[in-house]
Short mmCIF file of C-alpha atoms and ligand atoms in Angstrom, two decimals:
data_model
loop_
_atom_site.label_atom_id
_atom_site.label_comp_id
_atom_site.label_asym_id
_atom_site.label_seq_id
_atom_site.Cartn_x
_atom_site.Cartn_y
_atom_site.Cartn_z
CA HIS Z 76 7.28 12.39 -1.25
CA PRO Z 77 3.77 11.56 0.03
CA ILE Z 78 2.51 8.09 -0.93
CA VAL Z 79 -0.87 9.53 -2.01
CA GLN Z 80 -1.39 13.10 -3.14
CA LEU Z 81 -4.47 14.87 -4.48
CA GLN Z 82 -4.28 18.40 -5.88
CA ASN Z 83 -7.52 20.29 -6.50
CA VAL Z 84 -9.30 17.12 -7.64
CA LYS Z 85 -12.75 17.47 -9.17
CA ARG Z 86 -14.93 14.60 -10.30
CA ILE Z 87 -18.02 15.75 -12.07
CA TYR Z 88 -20.82 13.38 -13.05
CA THR Z 89 -23.28 14.54 -15.68
CA LEU Z 90 -26.88 13.41 -15.23
CA GLY Z 91 -28.96 14.84 -18.08
CA GLU Z 92 -28.89 18.61 -17.60
CA ASN Z 93 -27.36 18.37 -14.14
CA LYS Z 94 -23.73 18.35 -13.16
CA ILE Z 95 -22.94 16.63 -9.86
CA TYR Z 96 -19.70 17.71 -8.19
CA ALA Z 97 -18.95 14.43 -6.37
CA LEU Z 98 -15.49 15.85 -5.57
CA ASN Z 99 -15.21 19.61 -5.71
CA GLY Z 100 -11.57 20.67 -5.40
CA VAL Z 101 -10.11 18.09 -3.02
CA SER Z 102 -6.47 18.43 -1.93
CA PHE Z 103 -4.52 16.42 0.62
CA ALA Z 104 -1.39 14.34 1.04
CA ILE Z 105 -0.96 11.05 2.88
CA LYS Z 106 2.48 10.25 4.25
CA LYS Z 107 4.00 6.80 3.88
CA GLY Z 108 3.31 4.79 7.03
CA ASP Z 109 0.29 6.81 8.09
CA PHE Z 110 -3.02 5.31 9.28
CA VAL Z 111 -5.79 7.49 7.85
CA THR Z 112 -9.58 7.34 8.14
CA ILE Z 113 -11.58 9.18 5.51
CA MET Z 114 -14.92 9.98 7.16
CA GLY Z 115 -18.10 11.23 5.61
CA SER Z 116 -21.82 10.55 5.51
CA SER Z 117 -23.62 8.82 2.65
CA GLY Z 118 -23.36 10.82 -0.58
CA SER Z 119 -20.41 12.90 0.66
CA GLY Z 120 -18.07 11.55 -2.05
CA LYS Z 121 -16.26 8.74 -0.21
CA SER Z 122 -16.65 6.10 -2.93
CA THR Z 123 -15.59 8.56 -5.60
CA LEU Z 124 -12.52 9.41 -3.53
CA LEU Z 125 -11.76 5.73 -2.92
CA ASN Z 126 -11.90 5.14 -6.67
CA MET Z 127 -9.35 7.94 -7.20
CA ILE Z 128 -6.89 6.70 -4.57
CA GLY Z 129 -7.40 3.11 -5.76
CA CYS Z 130 -6.49 4.02 -9.36
CA LEU Z 131 -9.94 2.84 -10.51
CA ASP Z 132 -11.08 6.20 -11.89
CA LEU Z 133 -9.45 9.46 -12.99
CA PRO Z 134 -10.43 13.01 -12.00
CA SER Z 135 -12.32 15.38 -14.30
CA SER Z 136 -9.64 17.92 -13.39
CA GLY Z 137 -6.82 18.21 -10.89
CA LYS Z 138 -4.07 15.73 -10.13
CA VAL Z 139 -3.80 12.38 -8.32
CA LYS Z 140 -0.37 10.94 -7.55
CA VAL Z 141 0.22 7.48 -6.11
CA ASN Z 142 3.78 6.73 -5.07
CA ASN Z 143 4.76 9.93 -6.92
CA VAL Z 144 3.29 8.76 -10.25
CA ASP Z 145 0.84 11.20 -11.86
CA LEU Z 146 -2.12 9.00 -12.81
CA SER Z 147 -3.36 11.38 -15.52
CA LYS Z 148 -0.38 10.38 -17.67
CA LEU Z 149 -1.40 6.71 -17.70
CA ASP Z 150 -3.61 4.59 -19.95
CA ASP Z 151 -5.71 1.71 -18.57
CA ASP Z 152 -2.78 -0.74 -18.57
CA GLY Z 153 -0.63 1.80 -16.76
CA LEU Z 154 -3.32 2.37 -14.16
CA THR Z 155 -3.72 -1.39 -13.65
CA ALA Z 156 0.04 -1.76 -13.13
CA ILE Z 157 0.14 1.07 -10.57
CA ARG Z 158 -2.85 -0.46 -8.79
CA ARG Z 159 -1.34 -3.97 -8.69
CA ASN Z 160 2.01 -2.74 -7.43
CA ASN Z 161 0.74 -0.32 -4.81
CA ILE Z 162 -2.69 -1.13 -3.47
CA GLY Z 163 -4.40 -3.97 -1.64
CA PHE Z 164 -8.17 -3.64 -1.30
CA ILE Z 165 -10.54 -4.89 1.37
CA PHE Z 166 -14.31 -4.41 1.42
CA GLN Z 167 -17.36 -4.56 3.66
CA GLN Z 168 -18.53 -7.75 1.89
CA PHE Z 169 -15.11 -9.50 2.03
CA ASN Z 170 -15.49 -10.46 -1.68
CA LEU Z 171 -13.83 -13.85 -1.32
CA ILE Z 172 -14.35 -16.46 -4.04
CA PRO Z 173 -16.90 -18.84 -2.47
CA THR Z 174 -15.71 -22.01 -4.25
CA LEU Z 175 -12.09 -21.60 -3.12
CA THR Z 176 -10.53 -22.27 0.29
CA ALA Z 177 -8.98 -19.54 2.43
CA LEU Z 178 -5.53 -20.58 1.23
CA GLU Z 179 -6.56 -20.61 -2.45
CA ASN Z 180 -8.19 -17.17 -2.14
CA VAL Z 181 -4.90 -15.74 -0.86
CA GLU Z 182 -2.98 -17.44 -3.69
CA ILE Z 183 -5.04 -15.70 -6.42
CA PRO Z 184 -3.02 -12.45 -6.63
CA MET Z 185 0.20 -14.47 -6.62
CA ILE Z 186 -1.01 -16.49 -9.63
CA PHE Z 187 -1.42 -13.17 -11.49
CA ASN Z 188 2.11 -12.34 -10.40
CA GLY Z 189 3.49 -15.60 -11.84
CA GLU Z 190 4.70 -17.21 -8.60
CA SER Z 191 5.27 -21.01 -8.56
CA PRO Z 192 2.64 -23.22 -6.83
CA ALA Z 193 5.04 -24.22 -4.03
CA ARG Z 194 6.04 -20.63 -3.32
CA ARG Z 195 2.44 -19.45 -3.47
CA ARG Z 196 1.32 -22.00 -0.94
CA LYS Z 197 4.12 -21.16 1.45
CA LYS Z 198 3.58 -17.42 1.15
CA ALA Z 199 -0.21 -17.71 1.44
CA LEU Z 200 0.14 -19.68 4.68
CA ALA Z 201 2.51 -17.03 6.03
CA MET Z 202 0.06 -14.26 5.03
CA LEU Z 203 -2.83 -16.07 6.77
CA LYS Z 204 -0.70 -16.47 9.88
CA ASN Z 205 0.21 -12.78 9.68
CA ALA Z 206 -3.53 -11.98 9.60
CA ASP Z 207 -4.04 -14.19 12.70
CA LEU Z 208 -6.24 -16.76 10.99
CA PRO Z 209 -5.93 -20.03 12.91
CA LEU Z 210 -4.10 -22.54 10.69
CA GLU Z 211 -6.93 -25.08 10.82
CA TYR Z 212 -9.08 -22.71 8.73
CA ALA Z 213 -6.65 -22.57 5.80
CA ASN Z 214 -8.60 -25.27 3.96
CA HIS Z 215 -12.05 -23.94 4.84
CA LYS Z 216 -14.28 -22.22 2.31
CA PRO Z 217 -15.73 -18.77 3.08
CA ASN Z 218 -19.17 -20.13 4.12
CA GLU Z 219 -17.45 -22.29 6.74
CA MET Z 220 -15.93 -19.25 8.44
CA SER Z 221 -17.22 -16.41 10.60
CA GLY Z 222 -17.31 -12.86 9.23
CA GLY Z 223 -14.21 -11.93 11.20
CA GLN Z 224 -12.33 -14.93 9.82
CA GLN Z 225 -13.40 -14.08 6.26
CA GLN Z 226 -12.13 -10.53 6.68
CA ARG Z 227 -8.80 -11.91 7.92
CA VAL Z 228 -8.55 -14.00 4.74
CA ALA Z 229 -9.42 -10.93 2.65
CA ILE Z 230 -6.68 -8.95 4.41
CA ALA Z 231 -4.16 -11.74 3.77
CA ARG Z 232 -5.16 -11.73 0.10
CA ALA Z 233 -4.93 -7.93 -0.13
CA LEU Z 234 -1.36 -8.04 1.17
CA ALA Z 235 -0.26 -11.11 -0.80
CA ASN Z 236 1.95 -9.12 -3.18
CA ASN Z 237 3.22 -6.77 -0.43
CA PRO Z 238 1.60 -3.53 -1.62
CA PRO Z 239 2.67 -0.42 0.32
CA ILE Z 240 -0.97 0.73 0.70
CA LEU Z 241 -3.98 -1.10 2.15
CA LEU Z 242 -7.23 0.59 1.11
CA ALA Z 243 -10.24 -0.47 3.18
CA ASP Z 244 -13.85 0.31 2.23
CA GLU Z 245 -16.04 0.04 5.37
CA PRO Z 246 -14.00 -2.97 6.57
CA THR Z 247 -16.13 -3.49 9.71
CA GLY Z 248 -19.52 -2.76 8.12
CA ASN Z 249 -20.56 -6.42 8.22
CA LEU Z 250 -19.07 -7.29 11.61
CA ASP Z 251 -20.31 -7.05 15.18
CA THR Z 252 -18.62 -4.44 17.39
CA LYS Z 253 -16.13 -6.79 19.04
CA THR Z 254 -15.09 -8.51 15.81
CA GLY Z 255 -14.83 -5.10 14.10
CA HIS Z 256 -12.56 -3.94 16.90
CA ASN Z 257 -10.34 -7.01 16.42
CA ILE Z 258 -10.06 -6.36 12.70
CA MET Z 259 -9.15 -2.70 13.32
CA GLU Z 260 -6.50 -3.86 15.81
CA LEU Z 261 -5.08 -6.12 13.09
CA LEU Z 262 -4.96 -3.16 10.70
CA LYS Z 263 -3.09 -1.23 13.40
CA GLU Z 264 -0.51 -4.04 13.68
CA LEU Z 265 -0.05 -4.18 9.91
CA ASN Z 266 0.35 -0.40 9.90
CA ALA Z 267 2.97 -0.61 12.65
CA ALA Z 268 4.82 -3.12 10.45
CA GLY Z 269 5.01 -0.52 7.66
CA THR Z 270 1.85 -0.66 5.53
CA THR Z 271 0.10 2.66 4.90
CA VAL Z 272 -3.55 2.03 5.86
CA ILE Z 273 -6.43 4.11 4.49
CA VAL Z 274 -9.92 3.33 5.82
CA VAL Z 275 -12.96 4.88 4.16
CA THR Z 276 -16.01 4.86 6.42
CA HIS Z 277 -19.10 6.60 7.72
CA ASP Z 278 -18.60 5.00 11.17
CA PRO Z 279 -17.25 7.51 13.75
CA LYS Z 280 -16.08 4.57 15.92
CA LEU Z 281 -13.24 3.87 13.49
CA GLU Z 282 -11.68 7.29 14.00
CA GLU Z 283 -9.93 6.28 17.23
CA TYR Z 284 -7.69 3.77 15.41
CA ALA Z 285 -6.25 6.32 12.99
CA HIS Z 286 -3.40 8.80 13.31
CA THR Z 287 -5.06 11.14 10.84
CA THR Z 288 -8.69 11.83 9.97
CA ILE Z 289 -9.82 13.44 6.74
CA ARG Z 290 -13.44 14.62 6.82
CA ILE Z 291 -15.37 14.99 3.58
CA GLN Z 292 -18.78 16.62 3.13
CA ASP Z 293 -20.57 17.40 -0.15
CA GLY Z 294 -17.39 16.68 -2.12
CA GLU Z 295 -15.19 19.00 -0.08
CA ILE Z 296 -12.64 18.38 2.67
CA ILE Z 297 -13.90 20.08 5.81
CA GLU Z 298 -11.13 18.93 8.18
P1 ADP C 8 -20.48 8.18 -0.73
O1 ADP C 8 -19.59 7.04 -1.08
O2 ADP C 8 -19.91 9.06 0.34
O3 ADP C 8 -21.87 7.76 -0.42
P2 ADP C 8 -20.35 8.83 -3.57
O4 ADP C 8 -18.94 9.11 -3.93
O5 ADP C 8 -20.91 7.51 -3.91
O6 ADP C 8 -20.58 9.15 -2.01
O7 ADP C 8 -21.29 9.94 -4.25
C1 ADP C 8 -21.02 11.33 -4.20
C2 ADP C 8 -22.07 12.07 -5.05
O8 ADP C 8 -21.89 11.72 -6.41
C3 ADP C 8 -23.50 11.69 -4.71
O9 ADP C 8 -24.31 12.84 -4.88
C4 ADP C 8 -23.83 10.63 -5.74
O10 ADP C 8 -25.21 10.61 -5.97
C5 ADP C 8 -23.05 11.11 -6.94
N1 ADP C 8 -22.63 10.00 -7.81
C6 ADP C 8 -21.80 8.98 -7.48
N2 ADP C 8 -21.59 8.17 -8.53
C7 ADP C 8 -22.32 8.68 -9.56
C8 ADP C 8 -22.53 8.29 -10.92
N3 ADP C 8 -21.91 7.23 -11.45
N4 ADP C 8 -23.33 9.06 -11.67
C9 ADP C 8 -23.92 10.16 -11.15
N5 ADP C 8 -23.78 10.57 -9.89
C10 ADP C 8 -22.98 9.84 -9.10
P1 ADP C 9 -14.67 -14.12 14.89
O1 ADP C 9 -14.52 -13.29 16.12
O2 ADP C 9 -13.34 -14.58 14.32
O3 ADP C 9 -15.56 -13.55 13.84
P2 ADP C 9 -16.88 -15.64 15.96
O4 ADP C 9 -16.82 -15.45 17.46
O5 ADP C 9 -17.84 -14.86 15.17
O6 ADP C 9 -15.38 -15.49 15.36
O7 ADP C 9 -17.13 -17.16 15.65
C1 ADP C 9 -16.61 -18.22 16.47
C2 ADP C 9 -16.55 -19.51 15.64
O8 ADP C 9 -17.83 -19.88 15.14
C3 ADP C 9 -15.65 -19.31 14.47
O9 ADP C 9 -14.39 -19.87 14.71
C4 ADP C 9 -16.35 -20.01 13.32
O10 ADP C 9 -15.75 -21.23 13.03
C5 ADP C 9 -17.76 -20.25 13.77
N1 ADP C 9 -18.68 -19.41 12.97
C6 ADP C 9 -19.14 -18.20 13.30
N2 ADP C 9 -19.97 -17.70 12.37
C7 ADP C 9 -20.05 -18.65 11.42
C8 ADP C 9 -20.78 -18.77 10.17
N3 ADP C 9 -21.58 -17.79 9.72
N4 ADP C 9 -20.63 -19.89 9.46
C9 ADP C 9 -19.84 -20.87 9.89
N5 ADP C 9 -19.13 -20.84 11.05
C10 ADP C 9 -19.25 -19.74 11.80
#
C-alpha cells in the first residue's frame, strides 16, 4: 500500500459568505521510499495539503490515509498517535528550542517516548552524526550555530523516533543557495537509507532532488 494516499480531498474554508476551496478534489498516492516535492505558488494550497499529510487537519470531504490508516476514523488522540509514529517535521524557521543545546533539542521527542536519559543521549548523538553535524556542536545552543547547522539539528530531531516519513516545509527557505543544496543532499541520503521524504515548496530549484513532483495550483493537482 502507498504510505500516503489522498482520495478526492476537499478542504473548504468559510469566510463570511464566501467559501474558499483551498483543496478542491485532490487525489494522489506516495509510495514508500519515494522522494517527492510538492510545488506550488503562494496561495495554491500547499500549507493546507501539508496539514493533511501531517495529520494536523482533516478534510472537509474525501479521504486521507497515512500508512494505510484512514484518518477520518480517528479522534484527536488517534491523530496525534499516527503523527508521532509516522511523521518527522522540519520547517523553514528550524523551530529549535533556543534555551536547549543541539543534543537536548534532539532528545525532546525521545523524552515524550519514555526513553531513559542514557539511551536518549546516545541516540541523540548518533542522530546528530547521521545528520552530519560536527560533534563539537552537540553542546551548542541554536544561536551559536549557522542556519545550515540548525537545520541539521532539526533534521536529527525530526528523525529521533525513526518515523517512516520526513515532511519538510520550505526546508531551504532560510538558507543561502550552497547551504540549501547541502541540506537537500542530506535529505537525499536519508531517503536512500529508507525514509520517505516529502518537501513542500514554492522553489523550483528543489525539484531536481526529487524522484516525483506533484504540482498544485488553486487547490488542484495540475501535474
Ligand atoms: P499556500 O501554502 O500554497 O500559500 P494555503 O494552503 O495557505 O496555500 O492557502 C490556500 C487557500 O486557502 C488560500 O486562498 C488561502 O487564502 C486560503 N486559506 C488558508 N487557510 C485559511 C483559513 N484558515 N481560513 C480561510 N482561508 C484560508
Ligand atoms: P553551514 O554551511 O553549515 O551553514 P556556514 O558556512 O554558514 O556553515 O558557517 C560556517 C561557520 O560559521 C559555522 O560552523 C558556524 O559555527 C559559524 N556561523 C555561521 N553563521 C553563524 C551565526 N549566525 N551565528 C553563529 N555562528 C555562525
